Short mmCIF file of C-alpha atoms in Angstrom, two decimals:
data_model
loop_
_atom_site.label_atom_id
_atom_site.label_comp_id
_atom_site.label_asym_id
_atom_site.label_seq_id
_atom_site.Cartn_x
_atom_site.Cartn_y
_atom_site.Cartn_z
CA MET A 1 -9.56 -14.23 4.21
CA LYS A 2 -11.36 -11.30 2.43
CA LEU A 3 -9.69 -10.37 -0.82
CA ALA A 4 -10.49 -7.74 -3.39
CA ARG A 5 -12.47 -9.24 -6.29
CA LEU A 6 -11.20 -8.93 -9.85
CA GLY A 7 -13.59 -10.39 -12.48
CA ASP A 8 -14.55 -13.85 -11.38
CA GLY A 9 -11.68 -14.39 -9.01
CA ALA A 10 -9.36 -12.68 -6.49
CA GLU A 11 -7.20 -9.76 -7.19
CA ILE A 12 -3.93 -11.71 -7.22
CA PHE A 13 -1.66 -10.93 -10.20
CA PHE A 14 1.89 -11.04 -11.44
CA THR A 15 3.45 -7.76 -12.35
CA LEU A 16 6.33 -5.38 -11.65
CA GLN A 17 6.42 -3.60 -8.31
CA GLY A 18 5.53 -0.02 -9.25
CA GLU A 19 6.55 1.98 -6.16
CA GLY A 20 9.11 2.27 -3.47
CA VAL A 21 12.51 0.81 -2.94
CA GLY A 22 11.67 -2.39 -4.93
CA VAL A 23 10.38 -0.62 -8.03
CA GLY A 24 10.74 -2.72 -11.18
CA ALA A 25 11.13 -6.05 -9.43
CA PRO A 26 8.81 -8.85 -10.67
CA ALA A 27 6.29 -9.75 -7.94
CA VAL A 28 2.97 -11.45 -7.22
CA PHE A 29 0.53 -8.99 -5.66
CA VAL A 30 -2.14 -10.31 -3.22
CA ARG A 31 -4.66 -7.59 -2.63
CA LEU A 32 -6.72 -7.82 0.52
CA SER A 33 -9.99 -6.05 1.03
CA LEU A 34 -11.00 -3.70 3.92
CA CYS A 35 -9.06 -0.78 5.34
CA ASN A 36 -9.11 1.18 8.63
CA LEU A 37 -8.26 4.44 6.78
CA HIS A 38 -10.06 6.14 3.91
CA CYS A 39 -7.87 8.45 1.84
CA VAL A 40 -9.56 10.81 -0.48
CA TRP A 41 -7.13 10.02 -3.33
CA CYS A 42 -6.89 6.29 -2.75
CA ASP A 43 -6.53 4.28 -5.99
CA THR A 44 -7.85 1.14 -4.40
CA ASP A 45 -11.10 2.60 -3.11
CA HIS A 46 -12.87 -0.72 -4.10
CA THR A 47 -11.32 -2.14 -0.88
CA TRP A 48 -13.22 0.21 1.41
CA ASN A 49 -15.59 2.67 -0.19
CA PHE A 50 -18.70 0.56 0.32
CA GLN A 51 -22.37 1.40 -0.04
CA GLY A 52 -23.75 2.94 3.19
CA THR A 53 -20.30 4.26 4.38
CA PRO A 54 -19.89 8.00 5.00
CA TRP A 55 -16.38 8.58 3.59
CA ALA A 56 -15.61 10.98 0.80
CA HIS A 57 -13.47 10.20 -2.24
CA GLU A 58 -12.24 12.56 -5.01
CA LYS A 59 -14.00 10.36 -7.59
CA ASP A 60 -17.31 11.50 -6.04
CA SER A 61 -17.38 14.27 -8.64
CA VAL A 62 -16.79 11.88 -11.57
CA PRO A 63 -20.11 11.19 -13.48
CA GLY A 64 -21.23 7.63 -12.91
CA TYR A 65 -19.03 6.91 -9.91
CA ARG A 66 -20.78 5.25 -7.02
CA LYS A 67 -19.75 3.57 -3.83
CA HIS A 68 -19.09 -0.11 -4.16
CA ARG A 69 -21.52 -2.97 -3.40
CA LYS A 70 -19.56 -5.36 -1.11
CA ASP A 71 -20.54 -8.49 -2.91
CA ASP A 72 -19.16 -7.06 -6.13
CA VAL A 73 -15.68 -6.28 -4.83
CA ILE A 74 -15.00 -8.80 -2.07
CA ILE A 75 -14.27 -12.47 -2.48
CA GLU A 76 -13.34 -14.92 0.36
CA LYS A 77 -10.61 -17.54 0.00
CA SER A 78 -8.78 -19.68 2.44
CA ALA A 79 -5.05 -19.36 2.90
CA GLU A 80 -4.63 -22.74 1.19
CA GLN A 81 -6.45 -21.43 -1.93
CA VAL A 82 -4.44 -18.25 -2.05
CA ALA A 83 -1.19 -20.21 -1.67
CA GLU A 84 -2.14 -22.39 -4.63
CA ILE A 85 -2.81 -19.35 -6.84
CA VAL A 86 0.40 -17.65 -5.80
CA ARG A 87 2.48 -20.81 -6.50
CA GLY A 88 1.13 -20.88 -10.04
CA PHE A 89 2.91 -17.73 -11.09
CA GLY A 90 6.40 -19.19 -10.41
CA CYS A 91 7.56 -16.00 -8.71
CA ARG A 92 8.70 -16.10 -5.12
CA ARG A 93 8.51 -12.29 -4.41
CA VAL A 94 5.08 -11.64 -2.92
CA VAL A 95 3.54 -8.26 -2.11
CA LEU A 96 0.80 -8.39 0.56
CA THR A 97 -1.27 -5.23 -0.07
CA GLY A 98 -4.68 -3.83 0.31
CA GLY A 99 -6.67 -2.23 1.69
CA GLU A 100 -4.79 -2.76 4.93
CA PRO A 101 -3.32 -6.26 5.05
CA LEU A 102 -2.71 -6.14 8.80
CA LEU A 103 -6.53 -6.53 9.24
CA HIS A 104 -5.93 -10.07 8.04
CA GLU A 105 -2.75 -10.73 10.10
CA ALA A 106 -3.55 -14.21 11.37
CA GLU A 107 -4.57 -15.52 7.93
CA LEU A 108 -1.60 -14.06 6.25
CA LEU A 109 0.77 -15.76 8.73
CA VAL A 110 -0.87 -19.05 7.74
CA LEU A 111 -0.37 -18.16 4.09
CA MET A 112 3.36 -17.32 4.50
CA LYS A 113 3.98 -20.59 6.44
CA LEU A 114 2.24 -22.60 3.75
CA LEU A 115 4.41 -21.10 0.97
CA ARG A 116 7.65 -21.37 3.06
CA ASP A 117 6.83 -25.00 3.87
CA ASP A 118 7.45 -25.63 0.13
CA GLY A 119 11.15 -25.27 0.91
CA LYS A 120 11.72 -22.47 -1.51
CA ASP A 121 13.22 -19.01 -0.89
CA TRP A 122 10.18 -16.76 -0.64
CA PHE A 123 10.42 -12.97 -0.15
CA PHE A 124 7.41 -11.24 1.40
CA GLU A 125 6.75 -7.47 1.24
CA MET A 126 3.82 -5.96 3.23
CA GLU A 127 2.32 -2.65 2.22
CA THR A 128 0.81 -1.06 5.37
CA ASN A 129 -0.44 2.42 6.31
CA GLY A 130 1.54 2.63 9.52
CA SER A 131 -1.37 2.91 11.91
CA ARG A 132 -1.26 -0.65 13.21
CA MET A 133 1.70 -2.38 14.84
CA PRO A 134 2.31 -5.94 13.55
CA ASN A 135 2.69 -8.73 16.15
CA GLU A 136 6.14 -10.30 16.84
CA GLU A 137 5.44 -13.20 14.54
CA THR A 138 4.52 -10.93 11.67
CA LEU A 139 7.59 -8.84 12.27
CA ALA A 140 9.70 -12.00 11.97
CA ALA A 141 7.85 -13.27 8.83
CA ILE A 142 7.91 -10.16 6.70
CA ASP A 143 11.08 -9.45 4.83
CA GLN A 144 10.18 -5.83 3.91
CA PHE A 145 7.61 -3.46 5.26
CA ASN A 146 6.58 -0.74 2.76
CA VAL A 147 5.00 1.74 5.17
CA SER A 148 2.82 4.40 3.56
CA ALA A 149 2.06 6.77 6.51
CA LYS A 150 -0.60 9.24 5.64
CA LEU A 151 -0.42 13.01 5.68
CA ARG A 152 -3.09 15.65 5.94
CA ASN A 153 -3.49 15.47 2.18
CA SER A 154 -5.19 12.00 2.61
CA GLY A 155 -8.22 13.72 4.27
CA VAL A 156 -8.08 11.21 7.19
CA ALA A 157 -8.36 12.55 10.70
CA GLU A 158 -4.96 12.93 12.48
CA THR A 159 -6.06 10.79 15.41
CA LEU A 160 -6.64 7.83 13.01
CA ARG A 161 -3.63 8.19 10.78
CA ARG A 162 -0.72 9.61 12.86
CA LYS A 163 0.65 6.90 15.06
CA PRO A 164 4.24 7.79 16.08
CA GLU A 165 4.64 4.78 18.34
CA VAL A 166 3.80 2.44 15.42
CA LEU A 167 6.23 4.14 13.11
CA ARG A 168 8.96 3.89 15.77
CA GLY A 169 8.24 0.22 16.29
CA LEU A 170 8.38 -0.47 12.52
CA ALA A 171 11.66 1.56 12.19
CA ALA A 172 13.15 -0.54 15.01
CA SER A 173 12.44 -3.71 12.97
CA GLY A 174 15.17 -2.75 10.59
CA ASN A 175 13.30 -3.93 7.55
CA ALA A 176 10.83 -1.01 7.01
CA TRP A 177 10.86 1.72 4.41
CA PHE A 178 8.65 4.83 4.84
CA LYS A 179 6.93 6.17 1.74
CA PHE A 180 5.00 9.45 1.73
CA VAL A 181 2.55 10.61 -0.92
CA VAL A 182 3.35 14.31 -1.76
CA GLN A 183 1.05 16.88 -3.43
CA VAL A 184 2.44 20.23 -2.42
CA GLU A 185 5.52 21.72 -0.70
CA GLU A 186 3.74 21.96 2.58
CA ASP A 187 3.63 18.20 2.68
CA ILE A 188 7.44 18.09 2.96
CA SER A 189 7.29 20.19 6.11
CA GLU A 190 4.73 17.79 7.59
CA ILE A 191 7.00 14.79 6.75
CA LEU A 192 10.04 16.58 8.32
CA ASP A 193 8.03 17.29 11.48
CA LEU A 194 7.02 13.57 11.72
CA VAL A 195 10.65 12.54 11.21
CA GLU A 196 11.58 14.88 14.18
CA VAL A 197 8.85 13.36 16.32
CA THR A 198 9.48 9.68 15.55
CA GLY A 199 13.19 9.62 14.72
CA LEU A 200 12.60 7.90 11.40
CA PRO A 201 15.97 7.47 9.54
CA MET A 202 16.24 9.70 6.62
CA ASN A 203 17.90 7.02 4.59
CA ARG A 204 14.75 5.02 4.82
CA LEU A 205 12.43 7.71 3.52
CA ILE A 206 10.85 7.65 0.08
CA LEU A 207 8.84 10.50 -1.39
CA MET A 208 6.31 9.85 -4.11
CA PRO A 209 4.03 12.17 -6.20
CA GLU A 210 0.34 11.72 -5.89
CA GLY A 211 -1.43 11.04 -9.08
CA ARG A 212 -3.34 8.36 -11.12
CA THR A 213 -2.32 9.71 -14.59
CA VAL A 214 1.06 10.54 -16.17
CA GLU A 215 0.03 14.16 -16.41
CA GLU A 216 -0.82 14.33 -12.72
CA LEU A 217 2.47 12.68 -11.71
CA ASP A 218 4.42 15.04 -14.07
CA ARG A 219 3.02 18.10 -12.40
CA ILE A 220 4.75 17.09 -9.15
CA ALA A 221 7.61 14.75 -10.02
CA GLY A 222 10.04 17.32 -11.36
CA TRP A 223 10.11 19.68 -8.29
CA LEU A 224 9.76 16.68 -5.87
CA ALA A 225 12.73 14.89 -7.32
CA GLY A 226 14.80 18.10 -6.72
CA ARG A 227 13.63 18.20 -3.07
CA CYS A 228 14.47 14.59 -2.66
CA ARG A 229 18.00 15.12 -3.90
CA ASP A 230 18.46 18.18 -1.58
CA LEU A 231 17.08 16.28 1.44
CA GLY A 232 19.11 13.15 0.71
CA VAL A 233 16.10 10.90 0.52
CA ARG A 234 14.86 8.57 -2.21
CA PHE A 235 12.31 9.54 -4.92
CA SER A 236 9.82 7.09 -6.21
CA ASP A 237 7.74 7.35 -9.31
CA ARG A 238 4.62 5.22 -10.00
CA LEU A 239 5.99 2.89 -12.66
CA HIS A 240 2.74 0.90 -13.10
CA VAL A 241 0.80 4.24 -13.76
CA ARG A 242 3.34 5.14 -16.53
CA LEU A 243 3.29 1.70 -18.02
CA TRP A 244 -0.41 0.80 -17.83
CA GLY A 245 -2.43 3.69 -16.55
CA ASP A 246 -4.90 3.66 -13.77
CA LYS A 247 -5.88 0.07 -14.02
CA ARG A 248 -6.38 -2.79 -11.60
CA GLY A 249 -4.48 -6.09 -11.84
CA VAL A 250 -1.24 -4.61 -13.10
#
């Protein structure tokens, strides 16, 4: 499978979950490369913003930023190799993230089977963008889907990112949470419209401020927390940004 490269190896690391309903939980992250969406504020742009691609990113205006050379940011490993790395951390909560992990669905099913064959109590989270429906085997294998459905603020065309039938299917699984990245008040209206169209349960919604620095988060977090309270939905901060900043491998 194609994983994000970090240094000389794969971007597989032991940390605390920084977002969503499991925030603060120790977990091993396995970051897959490649994505079918290309959000302008994405903080893992090394998984898709490759040389020769046409997509824009807000870092384009940062001096020295360039699209990534694939060989510099992708590493290939077998499910067996990934399983061995994951076992080494001694933590049985695993977050499959990306990029878009469902682009590697068959290989991830092999990985989860290998780990569960150890006879230990593994817990698998999958972070997905809500534009692809997992197959039945994946729905059964994943303990928790962290669905980050994209809004207009992502810069992604609506035809690519807005998939009501997928969101309904994930909601029906009973183990999905739906997290939305919020920048401005208008984003709340868009979320509520999507809830009306899809029937997403309000008690499974999580709203999170967009930002890669504490200052950016703080500009949104205060008013967004109040809106979450009034709407009766969960608020999520970005714990890893507050603890370690905009870094990879944390």
